[in-house]
Structure formats: C-alpha cells, structure tokens
Amino acid sequence: MIKFFTPLIPPTVTHNDLEPFMRKGKPSIRKSEALKDAEAKWEAHLARFAPDTPLCGPLKADLMLCWPTDGKHEQGSPKETKPDLDNTEKTVWDVCEKLGFYGTDAQIVEKHVVKMWSDPAGVYMKLEEV
C-alpha cells in the first residue's frame, strides 16, 4: 500500500492541454509547454512516494485534490470550478505510472476521487492492491 499527503497547489493544466503541429507534412498534436510544466510539478511532488517496486494486480485508489480556500471558500467544501476532475486525475495517474507506482493505470479498478477547497492545499493519495 502507498499512502501519503503532500502539500501542493495542484496544477490547473490537465492532459487535455494539447497543441496542433505539423509532423512530416501531416497535422498532429503534442503536449503544450504548460502541460509539460504541470507534469514536471506533479513529478517533483510525487516522486519521493514512488515504491521500489510497482504495485501489482488490481488496485483501489483514493485521491483528494485540495486547492487553497484563499479565505473565499469553506474548509472542505467541494471545488466545482475548473479544472475538470477527470482531466486532472488522468494527469496524476499518468505521472504515477511514469514514476513506477504501478505498471499501468489500467490496474486501477476502483477509485474515489475528490476535488475540494482545503487549507492546507495538497494531494492525498492512497493506493492499495485489491
């Protein structure tokens, strides 16, 4: 099992931040510089929690993404503004895969994901083998 909280203001750029370009005369897409920066920020904060060996088999995941209240939002209240939850979590799962938390994010068979306002801001994650 992997379980941690790390203080962080989660990036608002998600895996959908792609830009068009031409590759060998054909239109294609690539990650924007903003997305590359966001992934680097995620990596910098999550790398220290990566296991020595990836988790195996089906996984259950709990993920809480917490943005600072800035005195405008009630502690623990849902964050119903951008970024979209599914797009944000996809970026997190992709970074976790890159860091070796598991072999592939397809192993996640059950999850509970929350986007909320909280002080301190940060990310809580729990991954466990089912």
PDB file of C-alpha atoms in Angstrom, residues 34-83:
ATOM      1  CA  ALA A  34       2.181  24.405 -19.906  1.00  0.00           C
ATOM      2  CA  LEU A  35       1.251  20.702 -19.743  1.00  0.00           C
ATOM      3  CA  LYS A  36       4.914  19.668 -19.664  1.00  0.00           C
ATOM      4  CA  ASP A  37       5.455  22.127 -16.776  1.00  0.00           C
ATOM      5  CA  ALA A  38       2.392  20.788 -14.906  1.00  0.00           C
ATOM      6  CA  GLU A  39       3.579  17.184 -15.299  1.00  0.00           C
ATOM      7  CA  ALA A  40       7.031  18.192 -14.042  1.00  0.00           C
ATOM      8  CA  LYS A  41       5.421  19.790 -10.971  1.00  0.00           C
ATOM      9  CA  TRP A  42       3.422  16.630 -10.281  1.00  0.00           C
ATOM     10  CA  GLU A  43       6.549  14.504 -10.723  1.00  0.00           C
ATOM     11  CA  ALA A  44       8.579  16.670  -8.358  1.00  0.00           C
ATOM     12  CA  HIS A  45       5.982  16.268  -5.597  1.00  0.00           C
ATOM     13  CA  LEU A  46       5.073  12.596  -6.122  1.00  0.00           C
ATOM     14  CA  ALA A  47       8.482  11.062  -6.906  1.00  0.00           C
ATOM     15  CA  ARG A  48       9.517  10.676  -3.267  1.00  0.00           C
ATOM     16  CA  PHE A  49       6.497   8.424  -2.634  1.00  0.00           C
ATOM     17  CA  ALA A  50       7.179   6.050  -5.540  1.00  0.00           C
ATOM     18  CA  PRO A  51       7.729   2.478  -4.349  1.00  0.00           C
ATOM     19  CA  ASP A  52      10.887   0.486  -5.001  1.00  0.00           C
ATOM     20  CA  THR A  53       8.780  -2.000  -6.956  1.00  0.00           C
ATOM     21  CA  PRO A  54       5.467  -1.207  -8.666  1.00  0.00           C
ATOM     22  CA  LEU A  55       2.215  -2.327  -7.071  1.00  0.00           C
ATOM     23  CA  CYS A  56       0.850  -5.466  -8.747  1.00  0.00           C
ATOM     24  CA  GLY A  57      -2.569  -6.610  -9.839  1.00  0.00           C
ATOM     25  CA  PRO A  58      -5.828  -4.704  -9.485  1.00  0.00           C
ATOM     26  CA  LEU A  59      -5.658  -1.525  -7.411  1.00  0.00           C
ATOM     27  CA  LYS A  60      -8.036   0.560  -5.333  1.00  0.00           C
ATOM     28  CA  ALA A  61      -7.298   4.300  -5.326  1.00  0.00           C
ATOM     29  CA  ASP A  62      -8.316   7.227  -3.144  1.00  0.00           C
ATOM     30  CA  LEU A  63      -7.302  10.677  -4.384  1.00  0.00           C
ATOM     31  CA  MET A  64      -8.115  14.039  -2.830  1.00  0.00           C
ATOM     32  CA  LEU A  65      -7.055  17.152  -4.741  1.00  0.00           C
ATOM     33  CA  CYS A  66      -7.139  20.179  -2.440  1.00  0.00           C
ATOM     34  CA  TRP A  67      -6.862  23.807  -3.540  1.00  0.00           C
ATOM     35  CA  PRO A  68      -6.336  26.658  -1.022  1.00  0.00           C
ATOM     36  CA  THR A  69      -9.502  28.318   0.272  1.00  0.00           C
ATOM     37  CA  ASP A  70      -7.965  31.819  -0.062  1.00  0.00           C
ATOM     38  CA  GLY A  71     -10.464  32.894   2.588  1.00  0.00           C
ATOM     39  CA  LYS A  72     -13.235  32.699  -0.040  1.00  0.00           C
ATOM     40  CA  HIS A  73     -14.335  29.095   0.342  1.00  0.00           C
ATOM     41  CA  GLU A  74     -15.378  26.983   3.295  1.00  0.00           C
ATOM     42  CA  GLN A  75     -12.829  24.447   4.500  1.00  0.00           C
ATOM     43  CA  GLY A  76     -13.562  21.043   2.950  1.00  0.00           C
ATOM     44  CA  SER A  77     -16.216  22.297   0.544  1.00  0.00           C
ATOM     45  CA  PRO A  78     -16.399  20.854  -2.988  1.00  0.00           C
ATOM     46  CA  LYS A  79     -14.469  22.679  -5.721  1.00  0.00           C
ATOM     47  CA  GLU A  80     -16.906  22.935  -8.597  1.00  0.00           C
ATOM     48  CA  THR A  81     -14.755  25.157 -10.789  1.00  0.00           C
ATOM     49  CA  LYS A  82     -12.099  24.235 -13.337  1.00  0.00           C
ATOM     50  CA  PRO A  83     -10.085  22.187 -13.847  1.00  0.00           C
TER      51      PRO A  83
END
